[in-house]
Amino acid sequence: MAHNIASWLLASGLVALGMDWKQAVFTIALANLIVLGPMLLTGHAGPKYGIPFPVLARASFGLRGANLPALIRAAVACARFGIQTWIGGVGIFTWLGLVGGLPGTVAGILIADYWIARRTVLDLADLYRPGGRYWYAGGWNWRAVTAFAVGGVPAIGGSHSEPGKGPFPSDGLVPFLKPLADYGWAVGLVSSLVLYALLMGREGVTAGRTTGSAGR
């Protein structure tokens, strides 16, 4: 799925750590397949409704709140561009370790909203209409913001640097979360997915329709 310098550099690093080339390539391929699952789940609405990611995010975050996940993706894209340009840059890699966990929380919210709360049913017109069902409160869905904030804590809380070599504490931003540092993307995805599904379920939002004041 991803054939680029960074993938093969990672594979060569695995070889340096003791794997043979077959194990290294298999590990990279397996990792890409694991990431492919959430990508397909969040990308389903694109061809079905003909909408890009920022518009899909309006269904869960609100028309104005969708700027939050869009900016997160933009920040990660900037870091990725830097990595491809200056491969092996330690400063950029460390920064990506912090911000890179946040897209997982966004993916979890989008998956929960589109597949669980709305059963893949969207009102296309309301995605562009202020005051519609995706307007929520002033264009923001507090449930999505809450799930993003709560899921972001375990996603980035374990970020750490070697003593004297980085911007983060050596024992992690949140010390007891340090063991999760290498799994921030997955942890953020699962925690935000579960929390958002619970919050939306309590409000009675299902199959793209709101019950009572659920959309507010």
Short mmCIF file of C-alpha atoms in Angstrom, two decimals:
data_model
loop_
_atom_site.label_atom_id
_atom_site.label_comp_id
_atom_site.label_asym_id
_atom_site.label_seq_id
_atom_site.Cartn_x
_atom_site.Cartn_y
_atom_site.Cartn_z
CA MET A 1 0.00 0.00 0.00
CA ALA A 2 2.84 2.41 0.84
CA HIS A 3 5.98 2.09 -1.26
CA ASN A 4 8.20 4.98 -0.28
CA ILE A 5 11.57 5.78 1.21
CA ALA A 6 10.24 5.90 4.77
CA SER A 7 8.77 2.39 4.57
CA TRP A 8 11.96 0.86 3.24
CA LEU A 9 14.06 2.80 5.72
CA LEU A 10 11.94 1.32 8.50
CA ALA A 11 12.38 -2.15 7.01
CA SER A 12 16.15 -1.69 6.92
CA GLY A 13 16.04 -0.61 10.56
CA LEU A 14 14.24 -3.85 11.43
CA VAL A 15 16.98 -5.78 9.68
CA ALA A 16 19.54 -3.89 11.75
CA LEU A 17 17.66 -4.97 14.87
CA GLY A 18 17.99 -8.64 13.95
CA MET A 19 15.21 -9.54 11.49
CA ASP A 20 16.00 -11.05 8.13
CA TRP A 21 14.72 -9.24 5.04
CA LYS A 22 11.65 -11.46 4.70
CA GLN A 23 10.55 -10.78 8.28
CA ALA A 24 11.13 -7.05 7.84
CA VAL A 25 9.11 -6.82 4.63
CA PHE A 26 6.34 -8.97 6.14
CA THR A 27 6.18 -6.69 9.20
CA ILE A 28 5.87 -3.58 7.04
CA ALA A 29 3.22 -5.22 4.85
CA LEU A 30 1.23 -6.37 7.90
CA ALA A 31 1.38 -2.90 9.45
CA ASN A 32 0.05 -1.38 6.22
CA LEU A 33 -2.81 -3.88 6.15
CA ILE A 34 -3.74 -3.06 9.75
CA VAL A 35 -3.86 0.65 8.97
CA LEU A 36 -5.80 -0.07 5.78
CA GLY A 37 -8.86 -1.18 7.78
CA PRO A 38 -9.62 2.21 9.40
CA MET A 39 -8.73 3.94 6.12
CA LEU A 40 -11.36 1.94 4.25
CA LEU A 41 -13.94 2.52 6.98
CA THR A 42 -13.44 6.30 6.99
CA GLY A 43 -13.20 6.42 3.19
CA HIS A 44 -16.47 4.58 2.46
CA ALA A 45 -18.56 7.76 2.43
CA GLY A 46 -16.34 9.38 -0.20
CA PRO A 47 -17.40 7.33 -3.22
CA LYS A 48 -20.90 6.73 -1.82
CA TYR A 49 -21.78 10.41 -1.41
CA GLY A 50 -19.06 12.09 -3.46
CA ILE A 51 -17.69 14.08 -0.51
CA PRO A 52 -14.13 14.67 0.74
CA PHE A 53 -12.87 14.08 4.28
CA PRO A 54 -13.53 17.62 5.62
CA VAL A 55 -17.19 17.41 4.56
CA LEU A 56 -17.63 13.94 6.06
CA ALA A 57 -16.21 15.26 9.34
CA ARG A 58 -19.11 17.74 9.52
CA ALA A 59 -21.50 14.88 10.29
CA SER A 60 -19.72 14.11 13.54
CA PHE A 61 -17.92 17.33 14.52
CA GLY A 62 -20.40 19.86 13.11
CA LEU A 63 -20.05 22.29 10.23
CA ARG A 64 -17.59 24.48 12.11
CA GLY A 65 -16.13 21.77 14.31
CA ALA A 66 -14.93 19.90 11.21
CA ASN A 67 -12.09 22.42 11.03
CA LEU A 68 -10.50 20.68 14.03
CA PRO A 69 -9.83 17.28 12.38
CA ALA A 70 -8.97 19.04 9.11
CA LEU A 71 -6.25 21.05 10.85
CA ILE A 72 -4.95 17.93 12.61
CA ARG A 73 -4.58 16.19 9.25
CA ALA A 74 -2.89 19.27 7.81
CA ALA A 75 -0.36 19.29 10.66
CA VAL A 76 0.47 15.62 10.12
CA ALA A 77 0.78 16.22 6.38
CA CYS A 78 3.31 18.99 7.04
CA ALA A 79 5.35 16.64 9.20
CA ARG A 80 5.14 13.87 6.59
CA PHE A 81 6.37 16.24 3.91
CA GLY A 82 9.29 17.17 6.13
CA ILE A 83 10.12 13.51 6.73
CA GLN A 84 10.08 12.70 3.03
CA THR A 85 12.24 15.74 2.34
CA TRP A 86 14.65 15.28 5.19
CA ILE A 87 14.50 11.56 5.89
CA GLY A 88 15.77 10.57 9.28
CA GLY A 89 15.28 13.99 10.85
CA VAL A 90 15.11 13.26 14.58
CA GLY A 91 13.31 16.46 15.49
CA ILE A 92 10.52 15.88 12.98
CA PHE A 93 10.16 12.25 13.98
CA THR A 94 9.72 13.22 17.63
CA TRP A 95 7.15 15.87 16.74
CA LEU A 96 5.23 13.37 14.62
CA GLY A 97 5.17 10.99 17.57
CA LEU A 98 3.18 13.60 19.48
CA VAL A 99 0.82 14.82 16.75
CA GLY A 100 0.67 11.50 14.88
CA GLY A 101 -1.45 9.93 17.62
CA LEU A 102 -4.23 12.48 17.24
CA PRO A 103 -5.45 11.35 13.78
CA GLY A 104 -6.32 8.03 15.42
CA THR A 105 -8.81 9.79 17.68
CA VAL A 106 -10.34 11.54 14.66
CA ALA A 107 -10.61 8.24 12.79
CA GLY A 108 -12.32 6.61 15.76
CA ILE A 109 -14.93 9.36 15.93
CA LEU A 110 -15.63 9.26 12.19
CA ILE A 111 -15.97 5.47 12.20
CA ALA A 112 -18.30 5.50 15.21
CA ASP A 113 -20.44 8.27 13.76
CA TYR A 114 -20.71 6.94 10.20
CA TRP A 115 -20.93 3.19 10.83
CA ILE A 116 -22.45 2.88 14.32
CA ALA A 117 -24.54 6.00 14.99
CA ARG A 118 -25.77 6.64 11.43
CA ARG A 119 -25.49 3.22 9.76
CA THR A 120 -23.78 4.89 6.73
CA VAL A 121 -26.84 7.10 6.12
CA LEU A 122 -26.11 10.83 5.69
CA ASP A 123 -28.24 13.81 4.72
CA LEU A 124 -26.01 15.24 2.01
CA ALA A 125 -27.76 18.61 1.82
CA ASP A 126 -27.49 19.18 5.57
CA LEU A 127 -23.73 18.69 5.41
CA TYR A 128 -23.63 22.08 3.67
CA ARG A 129 -26.55 23.81 5.44
CA PRO A 130 -26.05 25.97 8.55
CA GLY A 131 -28.87 25.24 10.96
CA GLY A 132 -29.37 21.68 9.70
CA ARG A 133 -29.00 18.45 11.65
CA TYR A 134 -25.19 18.64 11.58
CA TRP A 135 -25.12 22.20 12.90
CA TYR A 136 -25.42 20.93 16.50
CA ALA A 137 -24.64 23.89 18.80
CA GLY A 138 -23.16 26.79 16.89
CA GLY A 139 -21.62 24.42 14.36
CA TRP A 140 -19.87 22.23 16.96
CA ASN A 141 -20.77 18.79 18.28
CA TRP A 142 -19.61 18.74 21.90
CA ARG A 143 -19.71 14.94 21.91
CA ALA A 144 -17.09 14.73 19.16
CA VAL A 145 -14.90 17.35 20.85
CA THR A 146 -15.18 15.50 24.16
CA ALA A 147 -14.29 12.15 22.57
CA PHE A 148 -11.37 13.82 20.77
CA ALA A 149 -10.02 15.35 23.98
CA VAL A 150 -10.44 12.21 26.08
CA GLY A 151 -9.05 9.91 23.36
CA GLY A 152 -6.16 12.30 22.78
CA VAL A 153 -4.84 11.85 26.32
CA PRO A 154 -3.79 8.18 25.95
CA ALA A 155 -2.87 8.82 22.30
CA ILE A 156 -0.16 11.37 23.10
CA GLY A 157 0.22 11.16 26.86
CA GLY A 158 3.08 8.67 26.66
CA SER A 159 5.21 10.84 24.35
CA HIS A 160 8.75 11.00 25.70
CA SER A 161 12.29 11.86 24.70
CA GLU A 162 15.69 10.55 25.62
CA PRO A 163 17.10 12.52 28.57
CA GLY A 164 18.40 15.85 27.30
CA LYS A 165 17.60 15.05 23.65
CA GLY A 166 14.04 16.18 23.07
CA PRO A 167 11.16 18.44 24.03
CA PHE A 168 9.31 15.89 26.18
CA PRO A 169 10.00 14.56 29.69
CA SER A 170 12.01 11.35 29.69
CA ASP A 171 9.29 9.58 31.67
CA GLY A 172 6.53 10.80 29.34
CA LEU A 173 4.03 13.65 29.38
CA VAL A 174 1.86 11.41 31.55
CA PRO A 175 4.29 8.92 33.13
CA PHE A 176 1.91 5.98 33.56
CA LEU A 177 0.98 6.25 29.86
CA LYS A 178 4.58 5.92 28.66
CA PRO A 179 4.15 2.19 27.80
CA LEU A 180 1.44 3.23 25.31
CA ALA A 181 3.70 5.67 23.44
CA ASP A 182 4.30 3.29 20.53
CA TYR A 183 0.60 2.48 20.23
CA GLY A 184 -0.83 5.98 20.49
CA TRP A 185 -2.65 5.89 17.15
CA ALA A 186 -4.46 2.63 17.90
CA VAL A 187 -5.21 3.53 21.53
CA GLY A 188 -6.61 6.90 20.50
CA LEU A 189 -8.78 5.31 17.81
CA VAL A 190 -10.34 2.71 20.10
CA SER A 191 -10.91 5.00 23.08
CA SER A 192 -12.49 7.82 21.06
CA LEU A 193 -14.60 5.36 19.04
CA VAL A 194 -16.08 3.76 22.15
CA LEU A 195 -16.69 7.04 23.97
CA TYR A 196 -18.27 8.77 20.96
CA ALA A 197 -20.54 5.81 20.26
CA LEU A 198 -21.70 5.84 23.89
CA LEU A 199 -22.33 9.60 23.90
CA MET A 200 -24.26 9.54 20.63
CA GLY A 201 -26.18 6.43 21.69
CA ARG A 202 -27.40 8.17 24.83
CA GLU A 203 -28.67 11.05 22.69
CA GLY A 204 -30.63 8.70 20.43
CA VAL A 205 -28.82 9.52 17.17
CA THR A 206 -29.20 6.58 14.79
CA ALA A 207 -29.40 5.94 11.06
CA GLY A 208 -28.73 9.56 10.17
CA ARG A 209 -31.80 10.84 12.04
CA THR A 210 -32.04 12.73 15.28
CA THR A 211 -34.56 12.04 18.01
CA GLY A 212 -35.87 15.09 19.80
CA SER A 213 -32.96 17.44 20.51
CA ALA A 214 -30.28 14.80 19.90
CA GLY A 215 -28.63 16.85 17.17
CA ARG A 216 -28.04 19.80 19.44
#
